[in-house]
Amino acid sequence: MKQDYDVIILGGGPAGYSAALYTVRAGFSTLVIERMAAGGQMNETTQIDNYPGFSEGIDGFSLGMKMQEGARRFGAETKYAQVTAVSLEGKVKRIDTDGGSFTARAVIIATGAGHRHLGLAHEAELVGRGVGYCAACDGQFYRDKTVAVVGGGNSAAADALVLSRIAKKVYLIHRRDSLRATKVYHKPLEKADNVEFVWNSAVEELHFQEKLTGITLRDLHTGDARRLELDGLFISIGREPATELFRRQLELDDQGYIVAGERTETNLRGVFAAGDVRTKEVRQIITAASDGAVAAHYAEEYLNDAQ
Ligand code: NAP
């Protein structure tokens, strides 16, 4: 594997591989550096029905592999490694990983954002077996079942509303006594007779037998604990962008996302941010893929100008 590329893309999700497809087809040598497996957050989703072109839907892992293969077909390379340091300021950008160092003239950051986790014992191993982070993706597996949503923001409110139309019963568990979600969600949630608010409460323990069977809840005012039998638990407590490595070089917003407009340009020339890692309103697979194409376009423009 060579060390020097025209474009290095950090992150092999939909933004990363769509950017790679475009830069490599434009004739620029392209390396994608991915930590785990192609697909990024899509790998957390068993069934994706909202990405066009797959009339029967597709699982996230397969879609990630297809995106990678599509870019590889035209010559995009992938290095599986953990990025340990970046130097983005000069004309030649340097990326250090636990598998060697690489340089490029342009860098597209597509490291995405992850769901914030509760950090409970067994939470990770129960993902896809009763624990989920996206009701729009996995809600349909809980038709006529009993589920709970944790959180009090717009995501939790939207998830609870989606689930109220699918599940038999939805508990909305929040650590405060009111939602921080915008008012537009309050009335429909109060009107849904299968939604029950559980205020001032925290999930303390997950119970399972192969799949989730219930949770222990702690009342934060009284200190009392009680058990709730559940088929599904959706954790909707916000997201965290993967931007720690860029903190000193790139402008981030107050939530840690890379500040970049619709042209995906960051405060540094030759450095672009695409997908969920960028400041934006809508974070979906299709908007990430779209961002990748846009970032590739402006990276190509930058590389042509810089030649
Ligand atoms: P958010 O607004 O940051 O809300 C996170 C919620 O989770 C808060 O209620 C917070 O409680 C709670 N929380 C955080 N950490 C927790 C923990 N460890 N244990 C228990 N609860 C915890 O995140 P979000 O709801 O995912 O929304 C993210 C962004 O997307 C927001 O800007 C939101 O407006 C936007 N969004 C918009 C829409 C829409 O407009 N339709 C839909 C979805 C998302 P506290 O209240 O106590 O802090």
GROMACS .gro file of C-alpha atoms and ligand atoms in nm:
model
  355
    1MET     CA    1   0.000   0.000   0.000
    2LYS     CA    2   0.136   0.340  -0.090
    3GLN     CA    3   0.166   0.626   0.159
    4ASP     CA    4   0.079   0.935  -0.043
    5TYR     CA    5  -0.264   1.003  -0.199
    6ASP     CA    6  -0.450   1.290  -0.363
    7VAL     CA    7  -0.740   1.247  -0.121
    8ILE     CA    8  -0.768   1.077   0.215
    9ILE     CA    9  -1.116   1.017   0.352
   10LEU     CA   10  -1.155   0.953   0.721
   11GLY     CA   11  -1.449   0.724   0.790
   12GLY     CA   12  -1.606   0.453   0.576
   13GLY     CA   13  -1.976   0.523   0.618
   14PRO     CA   14  -2.212   0.648   0.346
   15ALA     CA   15  -2.050   0.994   0.337
   16GLY     CA   16  -1.699   0.848   0.317
   17TYR     CA   17  -1.764   0.594   0.043
   18SER     CA   18  -1.978   0.822  -0.167
   19ALA     CA   19  -1.697   1.082  -0.150
   20ALA     CA   20  -1.447   0.809  -0.244
   21LEU     CA   21  -1.658   0.697  -0.539
   22TYR     CA   22  -1.662   1.050  -0.677
   23THR     CA   23  -1.295   1.142  -0.616
   24VAL     CA   24  -1.161   0.817  -0.757
   25ARG     CA   25  -1.385   0.841  -1.063
   26ALA     CA   26  -1.253   1.195  -1.113
   27GLY     CA   27  -0.904   1.045  -1.139
   28PHE     CA   28  -0.769   1.124  -0.791
   29SER     CA   29  -0.594   0.853  -0.593
   30THR     CA   30  -0.810   0.793  -0.288
   31LEU     CA   31  -0.762   0.622   0.045
   32VAL     CA   32  -1.044   0.562   0.293
   33ILE     CA   33  -0.929   0.505   0.650
   34GLU     CA   34  -1.187   0.314   0.851
   35ARG     CA   35  -1.162   0.201   1.211
   36MET     CA   36  -1.393  -0.103   1.211
   37ALA     CA   37  -1.604  -0.204   0.914
   38ALA     CA   38  -1.749  -0.028   0.612
   39GLY     CA   39  -2.090   0.120   0.683
   40GLY     CA   40  -2.037   0.323   1.000
   41GLN     CA   41  -2.358   0.375   1.194
   42MET     CA   42  -2.550   0.174   0.934
   43ASN     CA   43  -2.401  -0.136   1.094
   44GLU     CA   44  -2.627  -0.075   1.395
   45THR     CA   45  -2.935  -0.114   1.177
   46THR     CA   46  -3.073  -0.449   1.079
   47GLN     CA   47  -3.317  -0.326   0.816
   48ILE     CA   48  -3.286  -0.005   0.612
   49ASP     CA   49  -3.602   0.084   0.423
   50ASN     CA   50  -3.540   0.454   0.366
   51TYR     CA   51  -3.251   0.441   0.121
   52PRO     CA   52  -3.380   0.437  -0.236
   53GLY     CA   53  -3.297   0.161  -0.479
   54PHE     CA   54  -3.366  -0.132  -0.247
   55SER     CA   55  -3.732  -0.218  -0.287
   56GLU     CA   56  -3.716  -0.492  -0.022
   57GLY     CA   57  -3.495  -0.286   0.209
   58ILE     CA   58  -3.143  -0.393   0.299
   59ASP     CA   59  -2.948  -0.457   0.620
   60GLY     CA   60  -2.697  -0.191   0.718
   61PHE     CA   61  -2.393  -0.414   0.697
   62SER     CA   62  -2.471  -0.522   0.339
   63LEU     CA   63  -2.535  -0.164   0.231
   64GLY     CA   64  -2.200  -0.059   0.379
   65MET     CA   65  -2.022  -0.341   0.194
   66LYS     CA   66  -2.193  -0.244  -0.131
   67MET     CA   67  -2.089   0.119  -0.090
   68GLN     CA   68  -1.731   0.013  -0.025
   69GLU     CA   69  -1.731  -0.226  -0.321
   70GLY     CA   70  -1.874   0.043  -0.548
   71ALA     CA   71  -1.581   0.273  -0.469
   72ARG     CA   72  -1.325  -0.008  -0.474
   73ARG     CA   73  -1.434  -0.105  -0.826
   74PHE     CA   74  -1.290   0.224  -0.951
   75GLY     CA   75  -0.972   0.198  -0.743
   76ALA     CA   76  -1.049   0.351  -0.402
   77GLU     CA   77  -0.837   0.180  -0.136
   78THR     CA   78  -0.937   0.112   0.223
   79LYS     CA   79  -0.702   0.097   0.519
   80TYR     CA   80  -0.846  -0.048   0.838
   81ALA     CA   81  -0.676   0.144   1.115
   82GLN     CA   82  -0.739   0.374   1.408
   83VAL     CA   83  -0.639   0.734   1.338
   84THR     CA   84  -0.415   0.855   1.620
   85ALA     CA   85  -0.319   1.208   1.508
   86VAL     CA   86  -0.385   1.448   1.222
   87SER     CA   87  -0.196   1.745   1.083
   88LEU     CA   88  -0.435   1.932   0.855
   89GLU     CA   89  -0.299   2.285   0.836
   90GLY     CA   90  -0.033   2.269   0.564
   91LYS     CA   91  -0.066   2.199   0.193
   92VAL     CA   92   0.030   1.840   0.260
   93LYS     CA   93  -0.202   1.685   0.517
   94ARG     CA   94  -0.068   1.407   0.734
   95ILE     CA   95  -0.271   1.131   0.898
   96ASP     CA   96  -0.109   0.904   1.156
   97THR     CA   97  -0.274   0.573   1.235
   98ASP     CA   98  -0.190   0.268   1.440
   99GLY     CA   99  -0.113   0.107   1.103
  100GLY     CA  100   0.124   0.369   0.963
  101SER     CA  101   0.125   0.731   0.842
  102PHE     CA  102  -0.032   0.864   0.522
  103THR     CA  103  -0.030   1.199   0.342
  104ALA     CA  104  -0.271   1.367   0.101
  105ARG     CA  105  -0.338   1.703  -0.060
  106ALA     CA  106  -0.702   1.701   0.046
  107VAL     CA  107  -0.882   1.540   0.337
  108ILE     CA  108  -1.252   1.467   0.366
  109ILE     CA  109  -1.363   1.401   0.722
  110ALA     CA  110  -1.659   1.165   0.739
  111THR     CA  111  -1.612   1.019   1.085
  112GLY     CA  112  -1.981   1.050   1.168
  113ALA     CA  113  -2.149   1.070   1.503
  114GLY     CA  114  -2.246   0.798   1.742
  115HIS     CA  115  -2.550   0.757   1.958
  116ARG     CA  116  -2.482   0.855   2.315
  117HIS     CA  117  -2.499   0.543   2.529
  118LEU     CA  118  -2.638   0.507   2.878
  119GLY     CA  119  -2.328   0.312   2.973
  120LEU     CA  120  -2.520   0.032   3.144
  121ALA     CA  121  -2.383  -0.318   3.191
  122HIS     CA  122  -2.477  -0.541   2.890
  123GLU     CA  123  -2.603  -0.241   2.687
  124ALA     CA  124  -2.367  -0.307   2.396
  125GLU     CA  125  -2.434  -0.679   2.372
  126LEU     CA  126  -2.813  -0.628   2.373
  127VAL     CA  127  -2.811  -0.393   2.073
  128GLY     CA  128  -3.038  -0.560   1.815
  129ARG     CA  129  -3.174  -0.788   2.090
  130GLY     CA  130  -3.413  -0.546   2.252
  131VAL     CA  131  -3.192  -0.241   2.286
  132GLY     CA  132  -3.194   0.013   2.004
  133TYR     CA  133  -3.104   0.373   1.932
  134CYS     CA  134  -3.332   0.453   1.639
  135ALA     CA  135  -3.708   0.395   1.645
  136ALA     CA  136  -3.745   0.500   1.282
  137CYS     CA  137  -3.504   0.217   1.188
  138ASP     CA  138  -3.601  -0.064   1.423
  139GLY     CA  139  -3.944   0.033   1.555
  140GLN     CA  140  -4.132  -0.201   1.322
  141PHE     CA  141  -3.991  -0.504   1.506
  142TYR     CA  142  -4.202  -0.406   1.808
  143ARG     CA  143  -4.551  -0.422   1.663
  144ASP     CA  144  -4.799  -0.474   1.951
  145LYS     CA  145  -4.512  -0.507   2.199
  146THR     CA  146  -4.423  -0.310   2.510
  147VAL     CA  147  -4.135  -0.068   2.470
  148ALA     CA  148  -3.972   0.225   2.647
  149VAL     CA  149  -3.787   0.530   2.521
  150VAL     CA  150  -3.526   0.705   2.736
  151GLY     CA  151  -3.463   1.077   2.694
  152GLY     CA  152  -3.645   1.407   2.696
  153GLY     CA  153  -3.529   1.583   2.379
  154ASN     CA  154  -3.673   1.596   2.029
  155SER     CA  155  -3.530   1.256   1.935
  156ALA     CA  156  -3.690   1.083   2.232
  157ALA     CA  157  -4.022   1.258   2.171
  158ALA     CA  158  -4.016   1.174   1.799
  159ASP     CA  159  -3.920   0.813   1.876
  160ALA     CA  160  -4.200   0.778   2.132
  161LEU     CA  161  -4.448   0.914   1.880
  162VAL     CA  162  -4.332   0.677   1.606
  163LEU     CA  163  -4.350   0.384   1.848
  164SER     CA  164  -4.696   0.483   1.976
  165ARG     CA  165  -4.829   0.399   1.629
  166ILE     CA  166  -4.661   0.057   1.626
  167ALA     CA  167  -4.628  -0.076   1.979
  168LYS     CA  168  -4.899  -0.172   2.225
  169LYS     CA  169  -4.750   0.037   2.505
  170VAL     CA  170  -4.476   0.302   2.516
  171TYR     CA  171  -4.313   0.431   2.834
  172LEU     CA  172  -4.126   0.759   2.793
  173ILE     CA  173  -3.863   0.769   3.066
  174HIS     CA  174  -3.696   1.100   3.146
  175ARG     CA  175  -3.468   1.206   3.427
  176ARG     CA  176  -3.655   1.537   3.472
  177ASP     CA  177  -4.025   1.619   3.528
  178SER     CA  178  -4.081   1.772   3.184
  179LEU     CA  179  -3.961   1.728   2.829
  180ARG     CA  180  -3.704   1.955   2.672
  181ALA     CA  181  -3.849   1.858   2.333
  182THR     CA  182  -4.018   2.136   2.135
  183LYS     CA  183  -4.387   2.200   2.207
  184VAL     CA  184  -4.495   2.049   1.876
  185TYR     CA  185  -4.444   1.702   2.027
  186HIS     CA  186  -4.620   1.759   2.359
  187LYS     CA  187  -4.986   1.745   2.253
  188PRO     CA  188  -4.964   1.440   2.025
  189LEU     CA  189  -4.774   1.254   2.295
  190GLU     CA  190  -5.028   1.345   2.563
  191LYS     CA  191  -5.310   1.246   2.328
  192ALA     CA  192  -5.163   0.904   2.250
  193ASP     CA  193  -5.339   0.685   2.504
  194ASN     CA  194  -5.072   0.413   2.489
  195VAL     CA  195  -4.791   0.653   2.594
  196GLU     CA  196  -4.710   0.675   2.964
  197PHE     CA  197  -4.460   0.933   3.094
  198VAL     CA  198  -4.220   0.814   3.362
  199TRP     CA  199  -4.067   1.130   3.510
  200ASN     CA  200  -3.764   1.180   3.732
  201SER     CA  201  -3.640   0.834   3.660
  202ALA     CA  202  -3.323   0.666   3.543
  203VAL     CA  203  -3.267   0.322   3.397
  204GLU     CA  204  -3.038   0.142   3.635
  205GLU     CA  205  -3.020  -0.214   3.508
  206LEU     CA  206  -3.106  -0.418   3.200
  207HIS     CA  207  -3.260  -0.764   3.246
  208PHE     CA  208  -3.234  -1.023   2.974
  209GLN     CA  209  -3.248  -1.385   2.873
  210GLU     CA  210  -3.080  -1.379   2.535
  211LYS     CA  211  -3.307  -1.078   2.460
  212LEU     CA  212  -3.406  -0.786   2.677
  213THR     CA  213  -3.689  -0.876   2.915
  214GLY     CA  214  -3.708  -0.566   3.132
  215ILE     CA  215  -3.532  -0.289   3.320
  216THR     CA  216  -3.488  -0.163   3.671
  217LEU     CA  217  -3.590   0.200   3.710
  218ARG     CA  218  -3.475   0.429   3.990
  219ASP     CA  219  -3.701   0.717   4.096
  220LEU     CA  220  -3.454   1.004   4.135
  221HIS     CA  221  -3.673   1.184   4.393
  222THR     CA  222  -3.775   0.903   4.623
  223GLY     CA  223  -3.483   0.668   4.555
  224ASP     CA  224  -3.729   0.380   4.502
  225ALA     CA  225  -3.647   0.111   4.248
  226ARG     CA  226  -3.899  -0.082   4.042
  227ARG     CA  227  -3.891  -0.332   3.763
  228LEU     CA  228  -4.057  -0.276   3.428
  229GLU     CA  229  -4.113  -0.569   3.188
  230LEU     CA  230  -4.024  -0.464   2.833
  231ASP     CA  231  -3.969  -0.609   2.487
  232GLY     CA  232  -3.768  -0.311   2.368
  233LEU     CA  233  -3.575  -0.016   2.501
  234PHE     CA  234  -3.488   0.277   2.275
  235ILE     CA  235  -3.212   0.502   2.405
  236SER     CA  236  -3.258   0.851   2.256
  237ILE     CA  237  -3.033   1.069   2.468
  238GLY     CA  238  -2.847   1.255   2.195
  239ARG     CA  239  -2.547   1.199   1.974
  240GLU     CA  240  -2.178   1.263   1.998
  241PRO     CA  241  -1.974   1.351   1.689
  242ALA     CA  242  -1.640   1.177   1.643
  243THR     CA  243  -1.432   1.495   1.635
  244GLU     CA  244  -1.198   1.469   1.930
  245LEU     CA  245  -0.891   1.441   1.705
  246PHE     CA  246  -0.974   1.762   1.517
  247ARG     CA  247  -1.052   1.981   1.816
  248ARG     CA  248  -0.731   2.185   1.799
  249GLN     CA  249  -0.729   2.242   1.423
  250LEU     CA  250  -1.089   2.271   1.306
  251GLU     CA  251  -1.368   2.500   1.410
  252LEU     CA  252  -1.633   2.300   1.597
  253ASP     CA  253  -1.976   2.414   1.714
  254ASP     CA  254  -2.076   2.403   2.080
  255GLN     CA  255  -2.186   2.041   2.045
  256GLY     CA  256  -1.861   1.933   1.885
  257TYR     CA  257  -1.973   1.909   1.520
  258ILE     CA  258  -1.736   2.042   1.251
  259VAL     CA  259  -1.850   2.383   1.130
  260ALA     CA  260  -1.896   2.354   0.753
  261GLY     CA  261  -2.173   2.483   0.527
  262GLU     CA  262  -2.344   2.317   0.232
  263ARG     CA  263  -2.015   2.326   0.037
  264THR     CA  264  -1.869   2.111   0.318
  265GLU     CA  265  -1.562   2.338   0.346
  266THR     CA  266  -1.408   2.370   0.692
  267ASN     CA  267  -1.198   2.659   0.821
  268LEU     CA  268  -0.890   2.491   0.669
  269ARG     CA  269  -0.825   2.490   0.295
  270GLY     CA  270  -0.827   2.142   0.150
  271VAL     CA  271  -1.019   1.997   0.445
  272PHE     CA  272  -1.386   1.909   0.404
  273ALA     CA  273  -1.647   1.764   0.641
  274ALA     CA  274  -1.924   1.538   0.513
  275GLY     CA  275  -2.213   1.352   0.671
  276ASP     CA  276  -2.320   1.340   1.034
  277VAL     CA  277  -1.995   1.494   1.159
  278ARG     CA  278  -2.085   1.827   0.995
  279THR     CA  279  -2.315   2.096   1.136
  280LYS     CA  280  -2.647   2.028   0.965
  281GLU     CA  281  -3.018   1.990   1.023
  282VAL     CA  282  -3.100   1.647   0.883
  283ARG     CA  283  -2.884   1.343   0.950
  284GLN     CA  284  -2.987   1.046   0.740
  285ILE     CA  285  -2.797   0.792   0.526
  286ILE     CA  286  -2.909   0.966   0.212
  287THR     CA  287  -2.803   1.311   0.333
  288ALA     CA  288  -2.465   1.169   0.435
  289ALA     CA  289  -2.421   1.012   0.091
  290SER     CA  290  -2.522   1.340  -0.067
  291ASP     CA  291  -2.268   1.528   0.146
  292GLY     CA  292  -1.997   1.287   0.032
  293ALA     CA  293  -2.063   1.373  -0.333
  294VAL     CA  294  -2.064   1.745  -0.254
  295ALA     CA  295  -1.738   1.720  -0.056
  296ALA     CA  296  -1.576   1.528  -0.342
  297HIS     CA  297  -1.684   1.797  -0.586
  298TYR     CA  298  -1.526   2.079  -0.385
  299ALA     CA  299  -1.219   1.868  -0.306
  300GLU     CA  300  -1.173   1.812  -0.681
  301GLU     CA  301  -1.213   2.186  -0.741
  302TYR     CA  302  -0.954   2.258  -0.470
  303LEU     CA  303  -0.709   2.001  -0.609
  304ASN     CA  304  -0.746   2.134  -0.963
  305ASP     CA  305  -0.691   2.494  -0.843
  306ALA     CA  306  -0.392   2.396  -0.632
  307GLN     CA  307  -0.219   2.217  -0.920
  308NAP     P1  308  -3.080   1.640   2.303
  308NAP     O1  309  -3.166   1.751   2.257
  308NAP     O2  310  -2.940   1.667   2.344
  308NAP     O3  311  -3.158   1.570   2.422
  308NAP     C1  312  -3.100   1.465   2.491
  308NAP     C2  313  -3.199   1.423   2.600
  308NAP     O4  314  -3.146   1.306   2.662
  308NAP     C3  315  -3.216   1.527   2.707
  308NAP     O5  316  -3.350   1.531   2.748
  308NAP     C4  317  -3.125   1.479   2.818
  308NAP     O6  318  -3.172   1.507   2.947
  308NAP     C5  319  -3.128   1.329   2.800
  308NAP     N1  320  -3.005   1.267   2.842
  308NAP     C6  321  -2.879   1.297   2.803
  308NAP     N2  322  -2.789   1.214   2.860
  308NAP     C7  323  -2.862   1.131   2.939
  308NAP     C8  324  -2.828   1.023   3.023
  308NAP     N3  325  -2.701   0.984   3.039
  308NAP     N4  326  -2.927   0.960   3.088
  308NAP     C9  327  -3.056   0.998   3.073
  308NAP     N5  328  -3.095   1.098   2.993
  308NAP    C10  329  -2.999   1.164   2.927
  308NAP     O7  330  -3.066   1.523   2.193
  308NAP     P2  331  -3.170   1.474   2.081
  308NAP     O8  332  -3.306   1.466   2.135
  308NAP     O9  333  -3.108   1.352   2.022
  308NAP    O10  334  -3.162   1.587   1.973
  308NAP    C11  335  -3.038   1.620   1.912
  308NAP    C12  336  -3.058   1.734   1.813
  308NAP    O11  337  -3.138   1.688   1.702
  308NAP    C13  338  -3.133   1.849   1.878
  308NAP    O12  339  -3.082   1.968   1.828
  308NAP    C14  340  -3.273   1.826   1.831
  308NAP    O13  341  -3.351   1.944   1.828
  308NAP    C15  342  -3.252   1.768   1.691
  308NAP     N6  343  -3.369   1.688   1.654
  308NAP    C16  344  -3.476   1.754   1.600
  308NAP    C17  345  -3.590   1.684   1.567
  308NAP    C18  346  -3.704   1.761   1.514
  308NAP    O14  347  -3.705   1.881   1.525
  308NAP     N7  348  -3.803   1.696   1.460
  308NAP    C19  349  -3.598   1.546   1.588
  308NAP    C20  350  -3.488   1.482   1.644
  308NAP    C21  351  -3.375   1.554   1.676
  308NAP     P3  352  -3.173   1.656   3.008
  308NAP    O15  353  -3.294   1.720   2.948
  308NAP    O16  354  -3.182   1.630   3.153
  308NAP    O17  355  -3.044   1.718   2.966
   0.00000   0.00000   0.00000
